[in-house]
Short mmCIF file of C-alpha atoms in Angstrom, two decimals:
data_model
loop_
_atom_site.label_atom_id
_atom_site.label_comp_id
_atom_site.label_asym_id
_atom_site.label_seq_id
_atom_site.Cartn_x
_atom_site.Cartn_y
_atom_site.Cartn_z
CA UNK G 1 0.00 0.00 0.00
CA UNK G 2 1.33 3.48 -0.92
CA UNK G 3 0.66 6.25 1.14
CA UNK G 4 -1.20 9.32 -0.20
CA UNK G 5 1.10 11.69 1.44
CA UNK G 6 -1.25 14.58 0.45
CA UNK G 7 -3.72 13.69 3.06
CA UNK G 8 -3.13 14.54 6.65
CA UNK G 9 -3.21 11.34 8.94
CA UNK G 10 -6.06 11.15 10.81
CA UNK G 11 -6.27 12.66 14.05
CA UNK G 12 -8.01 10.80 17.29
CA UNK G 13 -8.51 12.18 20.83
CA UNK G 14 -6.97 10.26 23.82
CA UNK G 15 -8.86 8.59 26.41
CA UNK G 16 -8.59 7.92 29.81
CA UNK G 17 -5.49 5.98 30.53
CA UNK G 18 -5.60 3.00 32.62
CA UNK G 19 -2.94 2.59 35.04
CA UNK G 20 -0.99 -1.24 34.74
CA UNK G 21 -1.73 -3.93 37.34
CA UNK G 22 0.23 -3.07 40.68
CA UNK G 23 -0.25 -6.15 43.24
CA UNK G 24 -0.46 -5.06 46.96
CA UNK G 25 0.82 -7.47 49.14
CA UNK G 26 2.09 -7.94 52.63
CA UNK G 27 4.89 -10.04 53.20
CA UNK G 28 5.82 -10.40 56.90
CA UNK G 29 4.02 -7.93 57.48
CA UNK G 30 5.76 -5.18 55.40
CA UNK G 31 3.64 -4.34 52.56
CA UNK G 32 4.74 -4.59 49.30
CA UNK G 33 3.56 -3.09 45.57
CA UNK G 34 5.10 -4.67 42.82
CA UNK G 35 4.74 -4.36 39.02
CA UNK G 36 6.19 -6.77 36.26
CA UNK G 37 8.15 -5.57 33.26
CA UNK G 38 9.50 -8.41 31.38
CA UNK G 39 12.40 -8.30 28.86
CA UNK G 40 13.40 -4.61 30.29
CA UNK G 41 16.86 -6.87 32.19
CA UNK G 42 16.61 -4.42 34.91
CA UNK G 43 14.46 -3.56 38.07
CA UNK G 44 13.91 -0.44 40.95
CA UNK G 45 13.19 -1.11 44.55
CA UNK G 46 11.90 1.90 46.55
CA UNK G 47 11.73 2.17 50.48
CA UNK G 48 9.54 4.77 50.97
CA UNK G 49 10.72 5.93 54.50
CA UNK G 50 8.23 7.51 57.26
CA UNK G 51 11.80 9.24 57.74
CA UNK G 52 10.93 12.30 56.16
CA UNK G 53 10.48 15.94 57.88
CA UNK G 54 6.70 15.13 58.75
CA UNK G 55 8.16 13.18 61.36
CA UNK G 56 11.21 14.59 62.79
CA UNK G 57 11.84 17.52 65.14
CA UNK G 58 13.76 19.82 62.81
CA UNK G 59 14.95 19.96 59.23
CA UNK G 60 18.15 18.67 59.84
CA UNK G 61 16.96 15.27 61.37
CA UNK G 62 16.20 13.70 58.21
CA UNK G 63 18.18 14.91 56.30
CA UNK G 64 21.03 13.53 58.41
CA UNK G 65 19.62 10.46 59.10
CA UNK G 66 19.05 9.68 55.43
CA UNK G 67 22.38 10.68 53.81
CA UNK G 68 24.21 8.92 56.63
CA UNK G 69 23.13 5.52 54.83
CA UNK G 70 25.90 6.47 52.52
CA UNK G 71 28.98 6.81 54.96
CA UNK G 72 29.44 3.10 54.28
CA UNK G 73 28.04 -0.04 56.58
CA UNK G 74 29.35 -1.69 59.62
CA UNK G 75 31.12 -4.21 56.84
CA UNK G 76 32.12 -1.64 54.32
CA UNK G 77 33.68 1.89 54.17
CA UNK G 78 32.09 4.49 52.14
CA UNK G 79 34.40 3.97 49.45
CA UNK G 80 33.89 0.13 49.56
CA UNK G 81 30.15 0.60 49.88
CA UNK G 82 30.04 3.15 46.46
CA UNK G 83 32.76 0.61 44.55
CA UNK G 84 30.44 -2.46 45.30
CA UNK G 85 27.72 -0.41 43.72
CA UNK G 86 29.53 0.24 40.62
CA UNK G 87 30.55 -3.45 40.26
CA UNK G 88 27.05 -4.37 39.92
CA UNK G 89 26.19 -1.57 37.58
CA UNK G 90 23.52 -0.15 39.75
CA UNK G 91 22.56 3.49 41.14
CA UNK G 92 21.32 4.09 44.91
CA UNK G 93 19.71 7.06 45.14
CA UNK G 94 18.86 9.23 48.89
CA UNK G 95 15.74 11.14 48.69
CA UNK G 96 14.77 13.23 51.41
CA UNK G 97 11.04 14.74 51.39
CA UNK G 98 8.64 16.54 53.60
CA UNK G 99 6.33 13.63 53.79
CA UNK G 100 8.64 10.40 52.97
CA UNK G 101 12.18 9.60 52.49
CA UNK G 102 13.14 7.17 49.50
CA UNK G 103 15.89 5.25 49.56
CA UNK G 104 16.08 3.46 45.57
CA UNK G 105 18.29 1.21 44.03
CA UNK G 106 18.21 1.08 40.19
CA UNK G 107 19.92 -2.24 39.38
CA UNK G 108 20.20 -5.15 36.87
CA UNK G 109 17.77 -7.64 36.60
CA UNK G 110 20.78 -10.50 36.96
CA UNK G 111 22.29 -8.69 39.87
CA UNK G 112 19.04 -8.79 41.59
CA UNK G 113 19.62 -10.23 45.04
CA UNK G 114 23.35 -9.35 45.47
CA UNK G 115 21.74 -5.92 45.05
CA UNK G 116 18.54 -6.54 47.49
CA UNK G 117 21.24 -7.89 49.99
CA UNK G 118 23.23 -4.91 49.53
CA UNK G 119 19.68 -2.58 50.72
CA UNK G 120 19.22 -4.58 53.19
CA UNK G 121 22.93 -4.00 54.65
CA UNK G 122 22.50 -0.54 54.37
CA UNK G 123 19.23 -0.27 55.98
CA UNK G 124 20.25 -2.50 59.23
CA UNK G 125 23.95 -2.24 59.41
CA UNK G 126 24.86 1.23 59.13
CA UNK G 127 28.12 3.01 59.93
CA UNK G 128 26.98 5.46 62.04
CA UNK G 129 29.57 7.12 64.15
CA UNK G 130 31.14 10.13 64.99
CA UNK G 131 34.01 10.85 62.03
CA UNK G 132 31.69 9.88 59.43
CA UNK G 133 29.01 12.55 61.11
CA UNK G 134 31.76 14.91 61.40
CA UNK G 135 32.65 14.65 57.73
CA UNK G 136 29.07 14.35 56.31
CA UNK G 137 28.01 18.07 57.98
CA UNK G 138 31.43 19.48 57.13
CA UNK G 139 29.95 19.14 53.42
CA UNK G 140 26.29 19.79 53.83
CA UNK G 141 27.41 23.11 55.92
CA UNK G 142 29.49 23.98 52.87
CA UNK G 143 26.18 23.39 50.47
CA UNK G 144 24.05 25.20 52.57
CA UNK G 145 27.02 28.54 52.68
CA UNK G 146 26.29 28.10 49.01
CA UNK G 147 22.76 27.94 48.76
CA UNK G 148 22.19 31.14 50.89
CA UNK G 149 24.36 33.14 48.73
CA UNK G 150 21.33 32.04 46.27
CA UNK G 151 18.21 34.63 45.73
CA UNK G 152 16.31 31.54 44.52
CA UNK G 153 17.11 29.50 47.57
CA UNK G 154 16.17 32.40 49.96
CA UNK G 155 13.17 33.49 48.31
CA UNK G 156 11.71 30.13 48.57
CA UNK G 157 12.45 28.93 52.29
CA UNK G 158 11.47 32.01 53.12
CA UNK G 159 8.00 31.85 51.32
CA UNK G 160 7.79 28.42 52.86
CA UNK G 161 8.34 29.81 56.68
CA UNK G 162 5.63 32.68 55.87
CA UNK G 163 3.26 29.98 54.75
CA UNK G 164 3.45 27.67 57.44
CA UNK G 165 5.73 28.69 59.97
CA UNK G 166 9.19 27.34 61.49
CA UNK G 167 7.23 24.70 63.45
CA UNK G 168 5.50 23.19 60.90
CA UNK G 169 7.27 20.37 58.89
CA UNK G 170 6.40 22.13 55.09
CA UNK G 171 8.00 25.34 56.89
CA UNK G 172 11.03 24.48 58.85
CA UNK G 173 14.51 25.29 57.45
CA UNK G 174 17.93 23.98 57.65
CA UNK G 175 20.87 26.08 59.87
CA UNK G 176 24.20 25.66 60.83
CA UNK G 177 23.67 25.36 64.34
CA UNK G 178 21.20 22.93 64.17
CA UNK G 179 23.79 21.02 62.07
CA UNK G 180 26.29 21.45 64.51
CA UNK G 181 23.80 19.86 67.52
CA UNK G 182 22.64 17.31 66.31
CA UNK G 183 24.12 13.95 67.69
CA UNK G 184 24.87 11.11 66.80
CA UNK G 185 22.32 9.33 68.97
CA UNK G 186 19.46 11.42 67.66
CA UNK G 187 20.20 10.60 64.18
CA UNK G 188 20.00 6.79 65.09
CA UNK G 189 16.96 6.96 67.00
CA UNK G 190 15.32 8.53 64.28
CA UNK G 191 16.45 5.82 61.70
CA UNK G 192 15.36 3.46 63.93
CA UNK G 193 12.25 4.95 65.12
CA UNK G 194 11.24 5.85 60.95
CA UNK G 195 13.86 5.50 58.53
CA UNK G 196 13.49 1.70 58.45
CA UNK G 197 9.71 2.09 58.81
CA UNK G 198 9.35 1.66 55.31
CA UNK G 199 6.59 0.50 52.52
CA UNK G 200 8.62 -1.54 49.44
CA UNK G 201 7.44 -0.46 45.70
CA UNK G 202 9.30 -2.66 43.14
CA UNK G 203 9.26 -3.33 40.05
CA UNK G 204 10.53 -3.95 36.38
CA UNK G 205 12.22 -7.64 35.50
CA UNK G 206 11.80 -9.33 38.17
CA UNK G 207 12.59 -12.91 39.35
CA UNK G 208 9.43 -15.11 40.44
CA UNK G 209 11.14 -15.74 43.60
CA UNK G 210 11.53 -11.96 44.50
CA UNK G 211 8.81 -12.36 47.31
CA UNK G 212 11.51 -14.71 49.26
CA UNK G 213 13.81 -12.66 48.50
CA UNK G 214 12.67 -9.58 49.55
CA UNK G 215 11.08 -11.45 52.83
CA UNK G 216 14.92 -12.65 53.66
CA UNK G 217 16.16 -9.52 53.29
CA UNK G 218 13.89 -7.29 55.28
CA UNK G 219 12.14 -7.44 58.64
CA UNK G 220 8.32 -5.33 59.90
CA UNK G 221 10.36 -4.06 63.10
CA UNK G 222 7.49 -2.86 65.88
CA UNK G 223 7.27 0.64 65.41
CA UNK G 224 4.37 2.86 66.94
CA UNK G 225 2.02 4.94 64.89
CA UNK G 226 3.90 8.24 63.39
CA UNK G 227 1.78 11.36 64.71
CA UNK G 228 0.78 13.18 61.50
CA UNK G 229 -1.47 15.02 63.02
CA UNK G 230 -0.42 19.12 62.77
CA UNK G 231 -0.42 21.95 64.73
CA UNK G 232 -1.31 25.15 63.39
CA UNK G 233 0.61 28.10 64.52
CA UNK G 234 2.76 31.56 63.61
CA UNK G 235 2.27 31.16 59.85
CA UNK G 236 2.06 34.43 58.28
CA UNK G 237 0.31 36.10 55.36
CA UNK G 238 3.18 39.17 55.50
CA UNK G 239 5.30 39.82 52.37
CA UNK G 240 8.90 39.00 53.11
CA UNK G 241 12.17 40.59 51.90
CA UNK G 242 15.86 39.47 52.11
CA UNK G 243 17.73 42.63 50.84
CA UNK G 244 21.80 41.87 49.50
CA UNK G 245 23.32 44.74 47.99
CA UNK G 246 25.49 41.45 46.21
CA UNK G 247 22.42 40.62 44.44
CA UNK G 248 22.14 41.25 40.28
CA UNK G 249 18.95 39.92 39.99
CA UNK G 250 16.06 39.51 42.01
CA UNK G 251 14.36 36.31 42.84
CA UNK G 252 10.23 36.79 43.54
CA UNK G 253 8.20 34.04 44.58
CA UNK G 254 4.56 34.36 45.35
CA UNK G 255 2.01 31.71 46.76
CA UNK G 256 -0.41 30.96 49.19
CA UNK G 257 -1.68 27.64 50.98
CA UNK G 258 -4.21 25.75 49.09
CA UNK G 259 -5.23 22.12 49.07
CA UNK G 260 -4.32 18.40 48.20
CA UNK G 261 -4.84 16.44 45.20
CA UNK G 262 -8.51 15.14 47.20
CA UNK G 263 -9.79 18.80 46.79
CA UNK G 264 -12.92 18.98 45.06
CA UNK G 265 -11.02 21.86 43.03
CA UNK G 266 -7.88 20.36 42.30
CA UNK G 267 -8.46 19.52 38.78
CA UNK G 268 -10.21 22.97 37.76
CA UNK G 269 -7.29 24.72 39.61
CA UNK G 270 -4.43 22.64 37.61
CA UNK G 271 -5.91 23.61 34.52
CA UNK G 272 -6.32 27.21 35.50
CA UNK G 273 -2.60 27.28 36.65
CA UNK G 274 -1.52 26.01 33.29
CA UNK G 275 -3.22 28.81 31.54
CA UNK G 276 -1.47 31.25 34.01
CA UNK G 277 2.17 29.54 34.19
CA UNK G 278 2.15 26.29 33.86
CA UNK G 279 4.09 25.44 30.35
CA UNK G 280 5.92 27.36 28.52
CA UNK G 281 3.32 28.82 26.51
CA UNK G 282 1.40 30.39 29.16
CA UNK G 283 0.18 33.78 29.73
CA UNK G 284 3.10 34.53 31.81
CA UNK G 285 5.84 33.69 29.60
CA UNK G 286 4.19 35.11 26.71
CA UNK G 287 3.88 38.21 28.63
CA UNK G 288 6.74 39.30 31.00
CA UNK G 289 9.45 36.78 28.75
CA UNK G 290 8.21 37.37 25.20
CA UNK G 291 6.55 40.46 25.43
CA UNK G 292 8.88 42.21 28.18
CA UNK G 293 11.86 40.42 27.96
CA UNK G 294 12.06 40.78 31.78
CA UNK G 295 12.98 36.98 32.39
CA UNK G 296 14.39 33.37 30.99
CA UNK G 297 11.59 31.96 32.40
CA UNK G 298 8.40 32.62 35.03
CA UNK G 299 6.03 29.23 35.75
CA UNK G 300 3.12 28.86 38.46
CA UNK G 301 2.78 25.32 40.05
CA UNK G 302 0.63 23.50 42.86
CA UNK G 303 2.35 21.49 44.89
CA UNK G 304 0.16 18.93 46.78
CA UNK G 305 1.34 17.31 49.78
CA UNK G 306 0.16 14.73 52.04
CA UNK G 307 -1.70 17.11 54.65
CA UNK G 308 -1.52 20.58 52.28
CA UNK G 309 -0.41 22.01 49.26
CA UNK G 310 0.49 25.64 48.13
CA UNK G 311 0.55 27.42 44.98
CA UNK G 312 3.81 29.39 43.69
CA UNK G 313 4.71 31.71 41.24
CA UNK G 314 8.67 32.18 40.29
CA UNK G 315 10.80 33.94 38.04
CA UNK G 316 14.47 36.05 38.36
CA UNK G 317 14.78 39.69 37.37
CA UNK G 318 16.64 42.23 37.03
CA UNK G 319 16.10 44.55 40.02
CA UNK G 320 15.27 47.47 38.24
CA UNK G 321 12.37 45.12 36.77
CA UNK G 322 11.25 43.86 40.16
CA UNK G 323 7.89 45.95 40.40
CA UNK G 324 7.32 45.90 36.87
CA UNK G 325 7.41 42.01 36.71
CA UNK G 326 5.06 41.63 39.95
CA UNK G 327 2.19 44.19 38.42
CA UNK G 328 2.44 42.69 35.06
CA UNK G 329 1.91 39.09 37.36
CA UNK G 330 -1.37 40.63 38.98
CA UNK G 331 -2.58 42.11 35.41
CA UNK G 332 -2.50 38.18 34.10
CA UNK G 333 -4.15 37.37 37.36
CA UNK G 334 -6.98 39.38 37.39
CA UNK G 335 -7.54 38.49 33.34
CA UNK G 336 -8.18 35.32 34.79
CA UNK G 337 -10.70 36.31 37.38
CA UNK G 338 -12.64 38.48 35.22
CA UNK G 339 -12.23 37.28 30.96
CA UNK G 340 -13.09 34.20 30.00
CA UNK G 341 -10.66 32.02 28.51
CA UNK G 342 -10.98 31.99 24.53
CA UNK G 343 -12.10 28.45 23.11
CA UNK G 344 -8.96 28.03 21.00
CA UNK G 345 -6.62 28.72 23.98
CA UNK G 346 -8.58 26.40 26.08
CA UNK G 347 -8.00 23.58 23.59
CA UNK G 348 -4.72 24.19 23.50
CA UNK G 349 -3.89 23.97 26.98
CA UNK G 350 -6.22 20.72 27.46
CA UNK G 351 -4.44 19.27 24.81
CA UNK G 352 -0.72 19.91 25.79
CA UNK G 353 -1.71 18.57 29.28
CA UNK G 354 -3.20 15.62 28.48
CA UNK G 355 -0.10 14.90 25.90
CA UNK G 356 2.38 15.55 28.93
CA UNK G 357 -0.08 13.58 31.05
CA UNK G 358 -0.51 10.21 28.85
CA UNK G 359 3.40 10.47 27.49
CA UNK G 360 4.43 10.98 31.36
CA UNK G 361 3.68 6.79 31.52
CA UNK G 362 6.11 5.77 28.79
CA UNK G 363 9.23 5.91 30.66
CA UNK G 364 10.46 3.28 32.62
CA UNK G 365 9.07 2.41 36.18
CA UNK G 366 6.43 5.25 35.31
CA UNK G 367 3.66 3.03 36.75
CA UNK G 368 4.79 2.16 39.73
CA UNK G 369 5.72 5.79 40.32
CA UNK G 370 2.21 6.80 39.86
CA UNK G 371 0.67 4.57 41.89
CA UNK G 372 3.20 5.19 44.89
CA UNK G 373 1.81 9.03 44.77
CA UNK G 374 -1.35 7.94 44.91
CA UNK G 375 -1.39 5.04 47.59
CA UNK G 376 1.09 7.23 49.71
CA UNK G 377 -1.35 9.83 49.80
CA UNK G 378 -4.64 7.41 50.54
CA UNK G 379 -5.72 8.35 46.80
CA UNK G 380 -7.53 6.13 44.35
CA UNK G 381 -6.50 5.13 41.38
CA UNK G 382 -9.45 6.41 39.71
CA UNK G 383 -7.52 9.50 40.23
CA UNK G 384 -5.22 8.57 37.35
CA UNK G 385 -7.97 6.87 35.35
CA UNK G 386 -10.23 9.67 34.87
CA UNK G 387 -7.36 12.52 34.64
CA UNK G 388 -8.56 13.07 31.09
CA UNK G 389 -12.09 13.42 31.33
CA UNK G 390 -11.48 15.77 34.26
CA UNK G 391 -9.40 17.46 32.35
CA UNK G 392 -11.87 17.92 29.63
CA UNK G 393 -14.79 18.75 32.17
CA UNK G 394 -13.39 22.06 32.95
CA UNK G 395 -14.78 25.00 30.69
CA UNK G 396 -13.93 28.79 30.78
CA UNK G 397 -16.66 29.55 33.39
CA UNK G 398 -14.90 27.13 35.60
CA UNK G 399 -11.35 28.75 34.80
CA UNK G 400 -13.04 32.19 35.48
CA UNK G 401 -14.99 30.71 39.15
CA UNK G 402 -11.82 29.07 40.07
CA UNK G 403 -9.35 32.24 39.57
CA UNK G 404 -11.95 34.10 41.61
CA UNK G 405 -11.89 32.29 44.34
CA UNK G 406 -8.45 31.23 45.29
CA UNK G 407 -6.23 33.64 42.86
CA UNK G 408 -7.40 36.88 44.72
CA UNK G 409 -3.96 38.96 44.23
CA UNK G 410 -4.40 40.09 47.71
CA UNK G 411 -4.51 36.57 49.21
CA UNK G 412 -0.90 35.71 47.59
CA UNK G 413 2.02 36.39 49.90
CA UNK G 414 5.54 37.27 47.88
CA UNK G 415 9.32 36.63 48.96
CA UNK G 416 11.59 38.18 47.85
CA UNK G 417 15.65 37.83 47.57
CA UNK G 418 17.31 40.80 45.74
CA UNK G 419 19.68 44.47 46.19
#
């Protein structure tokens, strides 16, 4: 058959995708979500850790706790521990989060329980002691000098405290002197308390005796119920400032607390975020980088965490554009609240997300990835399943009702790092 190459192929819409078969198990009584991917010759194992800030005292704690893991084992040195590693071709990866810690291996398929055996060691037999301590916050004291040289760094911890406040776990941020105190002793209580209080997601090639394996290798220890319960207090809705006469440009975030991925709203308010700043053909590159030339690059986003979420709006400018930039932000802004969206740039946006969306499941361990947001965050996979037609649902009346309500420019609190 020839093709008529004067004829346009045919163009179909996408439909709901339908996440692949994760089984939920428990074995010895850790539980365990595993998905099969035959012929791939290679496999990821997550522990997702309760060890994340959510559950420890300050910023520092899990932070500590976590990279510690790779200061070598009771057996091996650090050196010895990152060589073995590379002998099996495989990656380990430390993941500290708000919510969770991860802790991943990324390994061949044929390597598989040399490399489980290696997790295991790390997990229950590390090298925690004083010089390795000693050496670990000599270097993240040197990051963080580095990072609060950074506008970008500042303006964003610092829109996090407002938010929240220092005591809660979204808000708290990492100092030297809390580096400096913290022990050793408190770092191992708290990977012992949480850091090997851990849910497994694993998948890829995977042998069919990987459920012995995995039940050899790691142990349910007895640990009591993490408190995730929150208490409220001294977040702030006051505009923030860190002034550096060494600073070119200036960094401006604005935000404001708003909701989880369960929110009745969520889906209206990702679409209406995309319109705003969400790709790079939004309203607010178009504007203040096209258009003004002010910036490389502005974006909105909603980050959704286990117990909240907050919106944010970023971008670097010169200093002389600082005010410009910000009004120009609430002129987009109140667009949105009070134009409706055109058809045509409706379409477009629907159609770029859902292409993101459905071609964010073709990479490698995407599924299991997806369903450890979701089941981490007491979500159904419905969620997933129906993305598209709730993406579709939402028409410019919605936009306009949803911009209203939570996009009112006075509700947004900004941070700002600049001269």
């Amino acid at each position: 058959m020839i093709l008529d190459r004067t004829k346009p192929p045919k163009v179909y819409q996408i439909e709901d995708v339908r996440l692949a078969t994760i089984q939920s198990t428990s074995i010895d009584g850790l539980n365990v979500h595993s998905h099969f991917d035959e012929g791939s010759k290679t496999f990821k194992i997550e522990l997702q850790t309760k060890g994340g800030q959510l559950n420890g005292n300050t910023a520092i704690l899990p932070q500590l706790a976590l990279k510690m893991l790779n200061e070598g084992t009771k057996s091996k040195t650090s050196i010895q521990l990152a060589e073995t590693i590379d002998s099996l071709g495989s990656f380990l990866e430390l993941s500290p989060g708000f919510d969770y810690s991860s802790i991943t291996i990324f390994g061949l398929s044929k390597y598989f329980v040399e490399n489980i055996q290696l997790l295991s060691e790390i997990i229950y037999q590390p090298r925690f002691s004083e010089d390795n301590l000693a050496t670990l916050k000599e270097r993240e004291l040197d990051k963080l000098k580095l990072n609060l040289e950074k506008g970008s760094y500042l303006s964003s911890v610092n829109l996090r405290k407002t938010l929240f406040g220092l005591n809660h776990p979204y808000g708290r941020q990492l100092t030297a002197e809390e580096y400096q105190t913290t022990s050793i002793s408190e770092i191992e209580s708290f990977h012992n308390s949480f850091v090997k209080d851990f849910d497994i997601y694993i998948s890829g090639d995977l042998p069919s005796n990987f459920e012995s394996t995995l039940s050899n290798a790691f142990e349910k220890g007895q640990y009591s119920d993490s408190n995730r319960s929150i208490i409220e207090v001294d977040s702030s809705s006051q505009d923030i400032y860190h002034q550096d006469s060494k600073f070119i440009q200036s960094s401006i975030k604005l935000g404001k607390r708003l909701f989880t991925r369960q929110h009745e709203d969520y889906f209206p308010f990702i679409l209406t975020n995309e319109v705003l700043g969400g790709f790079f053909g939004s309203r607010l590159m178009k504007n203040i980088r096209e258009e003004k030339g002010y910036t490389y690059g502005i974006y909105s986003h909603l980050y959704s965490l286990l117990h909240d979420g907050y919106f944010l709006i970023s971008t670097d400018v010169k200093g002389e554009n600082q005010q410009d930039t910000i009004d120009e932000v609430y002129k987009e802004i109140n667009k949105l609240r009070t134009e409706l969206v055109s058809q045509e740039e409706l379409d477009i946006v629907k159609n770029y997300m859902i292409g993101v969306f459905t071609n964010s499941f073709t990479s490698p361990f995407a599924h299991i990835d997806k369903f450890k947001t979701l089941n981490s965050q007491g979500i159904s996979t419905d969620f997933y399943r129906n993305y598209v037609s709730n993406i579709r649902a939402v028409d410019s009346e919605t936009i306009l009702k949803t911009a209203s309500e939570y996009l009112a420019p006075e509700t947004l609190v900004s941070s700002i790092a600049g001269a």
